[in-house]
Amino acid sequence: MLSLKHVAINSFNENIVYLHRDCDIYKVEDIKNVTKIEVHGGAEPVGAFLEVVDDESIVSPNQLGVNNQAFEQLNLPEGANVTVSLATVPSSVASIKRKISGNVLYDSEYKAIIKDITAKKYSNMDVASFLVATGSFMTVQEVLALTEALAGDECYNWDNENIVVDHHCMGGVPGNKTDIIVAAIVAAYGLPVMKTASRSLTSCAGVADTFGVLANVDIDEKIIRKSIRENRGAIVNHYNLPITYASKVISSVQRNLGMVKQEHVLASIIAIKLITGVSHLLVDIPVGPNSNIKTTNDALKIRKMIEYIGDMLNIQVDAVITDGSEPIGNGVGSVLEARDVMRVLRNKENAPQDLKEKSLFLAGRLIEFDPKVRGGQGYHIAKEILASGRALEALNRIIYTQGKAPQAQLGRLTRDITADKHGVVESINNSRINRIGILAGAQQTPGSGLDLFKKVGDKVERGDVLYRIHSVNANDFAFANSAVDGDNGYEISSKK
Amino acid sequence: MLSLKHVAINSFNENIVYLHRDCDIYKVEDIKNVTKIEVHGGAEPVGAFLEVVDDESIVSPNQLGVNNQAFEQLNLPEGANVTVSLATVPSSVASIKRKISGNVLYDSEYKAIIKDITAKKYSNMDVASFLVATGSFMTVQEVLALTEALAGDECYNWDNENIVVDHHCMGGVPGNKTDIIVAAIVAAYGLPVMKTASRSLTSCAGVADTFGVLANVDIDEKIIRKSIRENRGAIVNHYNLPITYASKVISSVQRNLGMVKQEHVLASIIAIKLITGVSHLLVDIPVGPNSNIKTTNDALKIRKMIEYIGDMLNIQVDAVITDGSEPIGNGVGSVLEARDVMRVLRNKENAPQDLKEKSLFLAGRLIEFDPKVRGGQGYHIAKEILASGRALEALNRIIYTQGKAPQAQLGRLTRDITADKHGVVESINNSRINRIGILAGAQQTPGSGLDLFKKVGDKVERGDVLYRIHSVNANDFAFANSAVDGDNGYEISSKK
């Protein structure tokens, strides 16, 4: 028997076990492979990757060290007696093999795979296999099956509401934080907005990051319900909703692999909407050569898939294809984006017009989910609500209920990127701007990012500032600087 | 700047970086994803997975801890100044995406992928993606391209030899250790045998494990050359040949995923033969319902693929399809298999006849690679060499040159599995026997395994011992016992 020891290492979503090289119970010196074992002693065996330690201060030869994740899952006290065996491959891996061979999987197979992921039987490597295997093709029925599997059996019940709305953007456009403005306008109108959002996956800032600058987004169901009851809206980081564990793991592995497949994203998103009891969903599909979705044909395919899944799951879906050819607003990065959002809500003169107009358009579409609204009137209603200041009041109430966030500082390390010739901004490369913002530290520190002073179509003189880099950490600042010198993401044409 | 610290943790082939939760240089508290970073400060940036530590005895807030693998790759002293950035996805991942979309990859793409794996730019997750993406289909040209990419540019030169032979078995048949007997006979005949072998991947014992009971198999090129020069043969664990790193990582991930695709195995095997300068290769393809290759059609497909690749790479290939319906010999597990091998070489009465006959057949085919041998005479030559004791002498010389291994003890924890009725052994399930042997500890401890007393066709009385389980560790013994009670792998029919 080995004695359990908690080693305070957080490996995010992977269980790790540490054995000393001289472990006398379980001989490890010869293991020269990726080795997954099972730890026995708790209510159920817990799978974990084996790592071998040569330092008795971490584990001694009669101990079994476990990282935070495995310790939590084992749910045993330190010093408990445990044994280990080689792990077996989860049975649902047989379905991944079937998929690799080109089969269409049954609904029950998606259920079994997601059940194994939720039970933490899949390593990140296994999740990667699943994503790659289903990455070659999925029928719409398969996407539906994955959606239902991810949603599971529990979902929020909104007995007193006929309509619960949400809005989701397929992403890929830096600065595109319409979500918060839209939520504020629609909540002010009175339709309940159950806005689930994520932290950044591949962008500089997710909606949860940007709203996280203003309010606490890691709230539980009780606060969500209170805010929706009292303010007609809540904007929540779905990451901490316990029922979305499998979606979380999938997103995390996708991001790491650098392979984000729209079918997986869709299933994951709609599952979260299903879990949170959304009845009416607006989906924004931006199309642009450097956006996530590059052609109108791709966007149409996604729209049809969303519509099909919505119909099958009894969610009213309105999917709109929008212009994703350049960044929206001026700020890229949480603090700068939150500033833009507040400028729009405060009806400031320097509010970015593209962000304002797109938000009004989307809010109008959501308001038209209300049977009382005459077709085509949504936009005007939204505009009136924004202009009157009622949207700002609604957002302030939501912030108050969710809890105001401590002030986040804009990064003080700055550099102005200037035009190297006279001309007109011909294009701004979304993915390049995104990359520079990430290097500047946007994903780790909310105060880092880019402030865009010029947009497509603007005239520039040589030496005009195109954008300003903000970094919090010197380390990140240096990486952003060296990246920007290669390609700053702007194309200036000399034509009049 | 962070100060480098070596944390003595061995994660096999994954780089890991440890930052303290309160790290003041690089803010980590908010990272809630699988996060890959790059460490800067050495000759080249080194990619690694980030884990967060809450124990200052492991790393303090101003340190960057690195595991054995990352420490070795960084090649900097402890206390060196290092910085970190987010990692970029390796550029060859674009080819994996192309493969997922159903494309045939170019030779240059396989080269780039293997180059990135060799440069340790791929995590295990990335390797899994590559294996799954190419798992759906590979053309023979693609298998050839992968083989060449894995082989790289360096290979052994055998200037003084016209012929250098090797023999490889596609596996899946417990106890099938013909390789050592074949090598001994052919070396005694005088053809140089460059036998590369692996430790167990999915079986109870690899050839390197079984021969490792008798001799040191982790030898370098100098000893290999000495043994072949003096004894006409060497039996080597290819794992420690530095030029096979990518193959090693691929095998390790395959095994962990539980997805072993023959195309990958083939490319990996032939690459190693190419690296070690083998000119003539005999491949044994056992077919059986519970073997790796289940149908004659599959075996023919593999044979044709091996023949094609051999032709293109100028390796003479003889691929033979053999009976893989039941275990070969009596022992399953390194010590027991080595015992069987020595019984055959010593011409003992209790030597397993199936192992002996199959070895003579294969040795005969290898001997017939010699242009001086008349077609059909190989078997008789092999039989004469074995009977004369010259094969035993040859093996003893090889063992002496490679270095005799310390005596390994057979596991002392035993249980006899008996027939529950009179009858005839109708079938023995290879994969079940393999599983029970693995649970008994065969992959970790050479003395663990199964000793089969009855084979297909043998008459049994109720209570006769079918096989004996041997375990070294009580832990493993318990798992084997509980597995065997479900299904012991033998089918006894009552018919006369």
PDB file of C-alpha atoms in Angstrom, chain A residues 70-239:
ATOM      1  CA  ALA A  70      -6.440  13.927  -8.870  1.00  0.00           C
ATOM      2  CA  PHE A  71      -6.558  14.807  -5.161  1.00  0.00           C
ATOM      3  CA  GLU A  72      -9.936  16.422  -5.589  1.00  0.00           C
ATOM      4  CA  GLN A  73     -11.317  13.545  -7.639  1.00  0.00           C
ATOM      5  CA  LEU A  74     -10.021  10.868  -5.252  1.00  0.00           C
ATOM      6  CA  ASN A  75     -11.642  12.682  -2.354  1.00  0.00           C
ATOM      7  CA  LEU A  76      -9.462  10.933   0.267  1.00  0.00           C
ATOM      8  CA  PRO A  77      -7.407  12.482   3.070  1.00  0.00           C
ATOM      9  CA  GLU A  78      -3.607  12.650   2.913  1.00  0.00           C
ATOM     10  CA  GLY A  79      -2.086   9.491   4.384  1.00  0.00           C
ATOM     11  CA  ALA A  80      -4.921   7.280   3.075  1.00  0.00           C
ATOM     12  CA  ASN A  81      -3.852   3.868   1.785  1.00  0.00           C
ATOM     13  CA  VAL A  82      -4.027   3.563  -1.985  1.00  0.00           C
ATOM     14  CA  THR A  83      -2.967   1.072  -4.651  1.00  0.00           C
ATOM     15  CA  VAL A  84      -2.369   1.501  -8.350  1.00  0.00           C
ATOM     16  CA  SER A  85      -2.919  -0.530 -11.516  1.00  0.00           C
ATOM     17  CA  LEU A  86      -2.373   0.151 -15.198  1.00  0.00           C
ATOM     18  CA  ALA A  87      -5.310   2.053 -16.612  1.00  0.00           C
ATOM     19  CA  THR A  88      -7.639   0.582 -19.170  1.00  0.00           C
ATOM     20  CA  VAL A  89      -8.599   2.523 -22.281  1.00  0.00           C
ATOM     21  CA  PRO A  90     -12.114   4.019 -21.805  1.00  0.00           C
ATOM     22  CA  SER A  91     -14.653   1.851 -23.635  1.00  0.00           C
ATOM     23  CA  SER A  92     -16.010   4.754 -25.679  1.00  0.00           C
ATOM     24  CA  VAL A  93     -12.634   5.006 -27.461  1.00  0.00           C
ATOM     25  CA  ALA A  94     -13.994   2.214 -29.691  1.00  0.00           C
ATOM     26  CA  SER A  95     -16.378   4.820 -31.141  1.00  0.00           C
ATOM     27  CA  ILE A  96     -13.477   7.169 -31.894  1.00  0.00           C
ATOM     28  CA  LYS A  97     -11.891   4.335 -33.857  1.00  0.00           C
ATOM     29  CA  ARG A  98     -15.168   3.839 -35.729  1.00  0.00           C
ATOM     30  CA  LYS A  99     -15.195   7.539 -36.566  1.00  0.00           C
ATOM     31  CA  ILE A 100     -11.596   7.394 -37.794  1.00  0.00           C
ATOM     32  CA  SER A 101     -12.728   4.620 -40.143  1.00  0.00           C
ATOM     33  CA  GLY A 102     -15.299   6.982 -41.633  1.00  0.00           C
ATOM     34  CA  ASN A 103     -18.478   5.927 -39.850  1.00  0.00           C
ATOM     35  CA  VAL A 104     -21.339   8.132 -38.749  1.00  0.00           C
ATOM     36  CA  LEU A 105     -21.635   7.675 -34.989  1.00  0.00           C
ATOM     37  CA  TYR A 106     -24.908   6.976 -33.185  1.00  0.00           C
ATOM     38  CA  ASP A 107     -26.368   9.379 -30.651  1.00  0.00           C
ATOM     39  CA  SER A 108     -25.598   6.850 -27.931  1.00  0.00           C
ATOM     40  CA  GLU A 109     -21.928   6.892 -28.869  1.00  0.00           C
ATOM     41  CA  TYR A 110     -21.687  10.679 -28.453  1.00  0.00           C
ATOM     42  CA  LYS A 111     -23.437  10.277 -25.095  1.00  0.00           C
ATOM     43  CA  ALA A 112     -20.920   7.652 -23.994  1.00  0.00           C
ATOM     44  CA  ILE A 113     -17.931   9.739 -25.081  1.00  0.00           C
ATOM     45  CA  ILE A 114     -19.161  12.867 -23.303  1.00  0.00           C
ATOM     46  CA  LYS A 115     -20.034  10.794 -20.244  1.00  0.00           C
ATOM     47  CA  ASP A 116     -16.440   9.510 -20.136  1.00  0.00           C
ATOM     48  CA  ILE A 117     -15.050  13.033 -20.558  1.00  0.00           C
ATOM     49  CA  THR A 118     -17.306  14.294 -17.764  1.00  0.00           C
ATOM     50  CA  ALA A 119     -16.235  11.390 -15.533  1.00  0.00           C
ATOM     51  CA  LYS A 120     -12.621  12.542 -16.196  1.00  0.00           C
ATOM     52  CA  LYS A 121     -11.734   9.264 -17.892  1.00  0.00           C
ATOM     53  CA  TYR A 122     -10.324  11.023 -20.943  1.00  0.00           C
ATOM     54  CA  SER A 123      -6.886  12.568 -20.906  1.00  0.00           C
ATOM     55  CA  ASN A 124      -6.261  15.664 -23.021  1.00  0.00           C
ATOM     56  CA  MET A 125      -4.731  13.314 -25.568  1.00  0.00           C
ATOM     57  CA  ASP A 126      -7.945  11.288 -25.719  1.00  0.00           C
ATOM     58  CA  VAL A 127      -9.985  14.465 -26.119  1.00  0.00           C
ATOM     59  CA  ALA A 128      -7.647  15.507 -28.949  1.00  0.00           C
ATOM     60  CA  SER A 129      -8.312  12.146 -30.639  1.00  0.00           C
ATOM     61  CA  PHE A 130     -12.025  12.677 -30.392  1.00  0.00           C
ATOM     62  CA  LEU A 131     -11.796  16.198 -31.831  1.00  0.00           C
ATOM     63  CA  VAL A 132      -9.535  15.195 -34.702  1.00  0.00           C
ATOM     64  CA  ALA A 133     -11.548  12.055 -35.497  1.00  0.00           C
ATOM     65  CA  THR A 134     -14.806  14.020 -35.668  1.00  0.00           C
ATOM     66  CA  GLY A 135     -12.997  16.914 -37.337  1.00  0.00           C
ATOM     67  CA  SER A 136     -12.973  15.330 -40.780  1.00  0.00           C
ATOM     68  CA  PHE A 137     -16.760  15.327 -41.089  1.00  0.00           C
ATOM     69  CA  MET A 138     -19.860  15.365 -38.932  1.00  0.00           C
ATOM     70  CA  THR A 139     -23.377  15.081 -40.267  1.00  0.00           C
ATOM     71  CA  VAL A 140     -25.895  17.595 -38.909  1.00  0.00           C
ATOM     72  CA  GLN A 141     -27.427  14.704 -36.985  1.00  0.00           C
ATOM     73  CA  GLU A 142     -24.060  14.080 -35.392  1.00  0.00           C
ATOM     74  CA  VAL A 143     -23.667  17.738 -34.444  1.00  0.00           C
ATOM     75  CA  LEU A 144     -27.128  17.541 -32.899  1.00  0.00           C
ATOM     76  CA  ALA A 145     -26.175  14.357 -31.032  1.00  0.00           C
ATOM     77  CA  LEU A 146     -23.008  15.988 -29.712  1.00  0.00           C
ATOM     78  CA  THR A 147     -25.022  19.050 -28.657  1.00  0.00           C
ATOM     79  CA  GLU A 148     -27.496  16.921 -26.727  1.00  0.00           C
ATOM     80  CA  ALA A 149     -24.716  14.858 -25.166  1.00  0.00           C
ATOM     81  CA  LEU A 150     -22.927  18.020 -24.019  1.00  0.00           C
ATOM     82  CA  ALA A 151     -26.138  19.462 -22.611  1.00  0.00           C
ATOM     83  CA  GLY A 152     -26.856  16.405 -20.477  1.00  0.00           C
ATOM     84  CA  ASP A 153     -30.082  16.092 -18.531  1.00  0.00           C
ATOM     85  CA  GLU A 154     -30.079  19.081 -16.196  1.00  0.00           C
ATOM     86  CA  CYS A 155     -31.185  22.466 -17.397  1.00  0.00           C
ATOM     87  CA  TYR A 156     -32.400  25.731 -15.959  1.00  0.00           C
ATOM     88  CA  ASN A 157     -36.116  26.105 -15.700  1.00  0.00           C
ATOM     89  CA  TRP A 158     -37.611  29.560 -16.302  1.00  0.00           C
ATOM     90  CA  ASP A 159     -41.205  28.840 -15.363  1.00  0.00           C
ATOM     91  CA  ASN A 160     -42.275  32.447 -15.157  1.00  0.00           C
ATOM     92  CA  GLU A 161     -40.829  33.494 -18.478  1.00  0.00           C
ATOM     93  CA  ASN A 162     -42.233  32.816 -21.934  1.00  0.00           C
ATOM     94  CA  ILE A 163     -39.097  34.023 -23.640  1.00  0.00           C
ATOM     95  CA  VAL A 164     -35.488  33.878 -22.481  1.00  0.00           C
ATOM     96  CA  VAL A 165     -33.067  35.308 -25.013  1.00  0.00           C
ATOM     97  CA  ASP A 166     -29.349  35.114 -25.676  1.00  0.00           C
ATOM     98  CA  HIS A 167     -27.027  36.324 -28.388  1.00  0.00           C
ATOM     99  CA  HIS A 168     -23.892  34.582 -29.546  1.00  0.00           C
ATOM    100  CA  CYS A 169     -21.187  35.696 -31.952  1.00  0.00           C
ATOM    101  CA  MET A 170     -19.126  33.096 -33.839  1.00  0.00           C
ATOM    102  CA  GLY A 171     -16.074  35.270 -33.284  1.00  0.00           C
ATOM    103  CA  GLY A 172     -12.862  35.995 -35.076  1.00  0.00           C
ATOM    104  CA  VAL A 173     -13.336  39.771 -35.193  1.00  0.00           C
ATOM    105  CA  PRO A 174     -11.143  41.702 -32.719  1.00  0.00           C
ATOM    106  CA  GLY A 175     -12.941  44.161 -30.468  1.00  0.00           C
ATOM    107  CA  ASN A 176     -16.394  42.895 -31.397  1.00  0.00           C
ATOM    108  CA  LYS A 177     -18.038  43.356 -27.990  1.00  0.00           C
ATOM    109  CA  THR A 178     -21.593  44.068 -29.117  1.00  0.00           C
ATOM    110  CA  ASP A 179     -22.764  41.408 -26.657  1.00  0.00           C
ATOM    111  CA  ILE A 180     -22.666  43.639 -23.585  1.00  0.00           C
ATOM    112  CA  ILE A 181     -24.397  46.572 -25.298  1.00  0.00           C
ATOM    113  CA  VAL A 182     -27.004  44.260 -26.819  1.00  0.00           C
ATOM    114  CA  ALA A 183     -27.661  42.632 -23.430  1.00  0.00           C
ATOM    115  CA  ALA A 184     -28.062  46.055 -21.810  1.00  0.00           C
ATOM    116  CA  ILE A 185     -30.515  47.304 -24.454  1.00  0.00           C
ATOM    117  CA  VAL A 186     -32.621  44.136 -24.485  1.00  0.00           C
ATOM    118  CA  ALA A 187     -32.694  43.926 -20.678  1.00  0.00           C
ATOM    119  CA  ALA A 188     -33.787  47.573 -20.614  1.00  0.00           C
ATOM    120  CA  TYR A 189     -36.515  46.679 -23.107  1.00  0.00           C
ATOM    121  CA  GLY A 190     -37.657  43.999 -20.665  1.00  0.00           C
ATOM    122  CA  LEU A 191     -36.932  40.675 -22.369  1.00  0.00           C
ATOM    123  CA  PRO A 192     -34.944  38.452 -19.984  1.00  0.00           C
ATOM    124  CA  VAL A 193     -31.348  38.076 -21.233  1.00  0.00           C
ATOM    125  CA  MET A 194     -29.496  34.972 -20.051  1.00  0.00           C
ATOM    126  CA  LYS A 195     -26.126  35.876 -21.546  1.00  0.00           C
ATOM    127  CA  THR A 196     -23.517  33.143 -21.158  1.00  0.00           C
ATOM    128  CA  ALA A 197     -20.039  34.051 -22.309  1.00  0.00           C
ATOM    129  CA  SER A 198     -16.571  32.620 -22.206  1.00  0.00           C
ATOM    130  CA  ARG A 199     -13.132  33.891 -21.464  1.00  0.00           C
ATOM    131  CA  SER A 200     -10.881  34.218 -24.483  1.00  0.00           C
ATOM    132  CA  LEU A 201     -10.258  30.993 -26.319  1.00  0.00           C
ATOM    133  CA  THR A 202      -8.358  32.164 -29.377  1.00  0.00           C
ATOM    134  CA  SER A 203      -9.047  35.918 -29.232  1.00  0.00           C
ATOM    135  CA  CYS A 204      -7.555  38.737 -27.154  1.00  0.00           C
ATOM    136  CA  ALA A 205     -10.608  38.895 -24.912  1.00  0.00           C
ATOM    137  CA  GLY A 206     -13.785  36.889 -24.529  1.00  0.00           C
ATOM    138  CA  VAL A 207     -17.042  38.580 -23.570  1.00  0.00           C
ATOM    139  CA  ALA A 208     -16.501  37.227 -20.045  1.00  0.00           C
ATOM    140  CA  ASP A 209     -13.102  38.912 -19.937  1.00  0.00           C
ATOM    141  CA  THR A 210     -14.412  42.268 -21.120  1.00  0.00           C
ATOM    142  CA  PHE A 211     -17.448  42.268 -18.855  1.00  0.00           C
ATOM    143  CA  GLY A 212     -15.159  40.902 -16.120  1.00  0.00           C
ATOM    144  CA  VAL A 213     -13.457  44.312 -16.132  1.00  0.00           C
ATOM    145  CA  LEU A 214     -16.779  45.854 -15.100  1.00  0.00           C
ATOM    146  CA  ALA A 215     -18.447  43.193 -12.952  1.00  0.00           C
ATOM    147  CA  ASN A 216     -18.016  39.811 -11.343  1.00  0.00           C
ATOM    148  CA  VAL A 217     -18.874  37.236 -14.034  1.00  0.00           C
ATOM    149  CA  ASP A 218     -18.155  34.114 -11.986  1.00  0.00           C
ATOM    150  CA  ILE A 219     -21.547  34.048 -10.338  1.00  0.00           C
ATOM    151  CA  ASP A 220     -23.736  31.139  -9.299  1.00  0.00           C
ATOM    152  CA  GLU A 221     -27.293  30.279 -10.289  1.00  0.00           C
ATOM    153  CA  LYS A 222     -28.753  32.168  -7.340  1.00  0.00           C
ATOM    154  CA  ILE A 223     -27.207  35.485  -8.387  1.00  0.00           C
ATOM    155  CA  ILE A 224     -28.036  34.800 -12.043  1.00  0.00           C
ATOM    156  CA  ARG A 225     -31.697  34.343 -11.151  1.00  0.00           C
ATOM    157  CA  LYS A 226     -31.705  37.393  -8.914  1.00  0.00           C
ATOM    158  CA  SER A 227     -30.200  39.592 -11.635  1.00  0.00           C
ATOM    159  CA  ILE A 228     -32.573  38.344 -14.309  1.00  0.00           C
ATOM    160  CA  ARG A 229     -35.572  38.764 -11.992  1.00  0.00           C
ATOM    161  CA  GLU A 230     -34.609  42.253 -10.904  1.00  0.00           C
ATOM    162  CA  ASN A 231     -32.703  43.592 -13.912  1.00  0.00           C
ATOM    163  CA  ARG A 232     -33.931  41.377 -16.771  1.00  0.00           C
ATOM    164  CA  GLY A 233     -30.369  40.301 -17.539  1.00  0.00           C
ATOM    165  CA  ALA A 234     -27.194  38.580 -16.399  1.00  0.00           C
ATOM    166  CA  ILE A 235     -23.835  38.228 -18.153  1.00  0.00           C
ATOM    167  CA  VAL A 236     -22.102  35.117 -16.908  1.00  0.00           C
ATOM    168  CA  ASN A 237     -18.859  33.245 -17.481  1.00  0.00           C
ATOM    169  CA  HIS A 238     -20.166  29.800 -18.419  1.00  0.00           C
ATOM    170  CA  TYR A 239     -16.825  28.290 -17.468  1.00  0.00           C
TER     171      TYR A 239
END
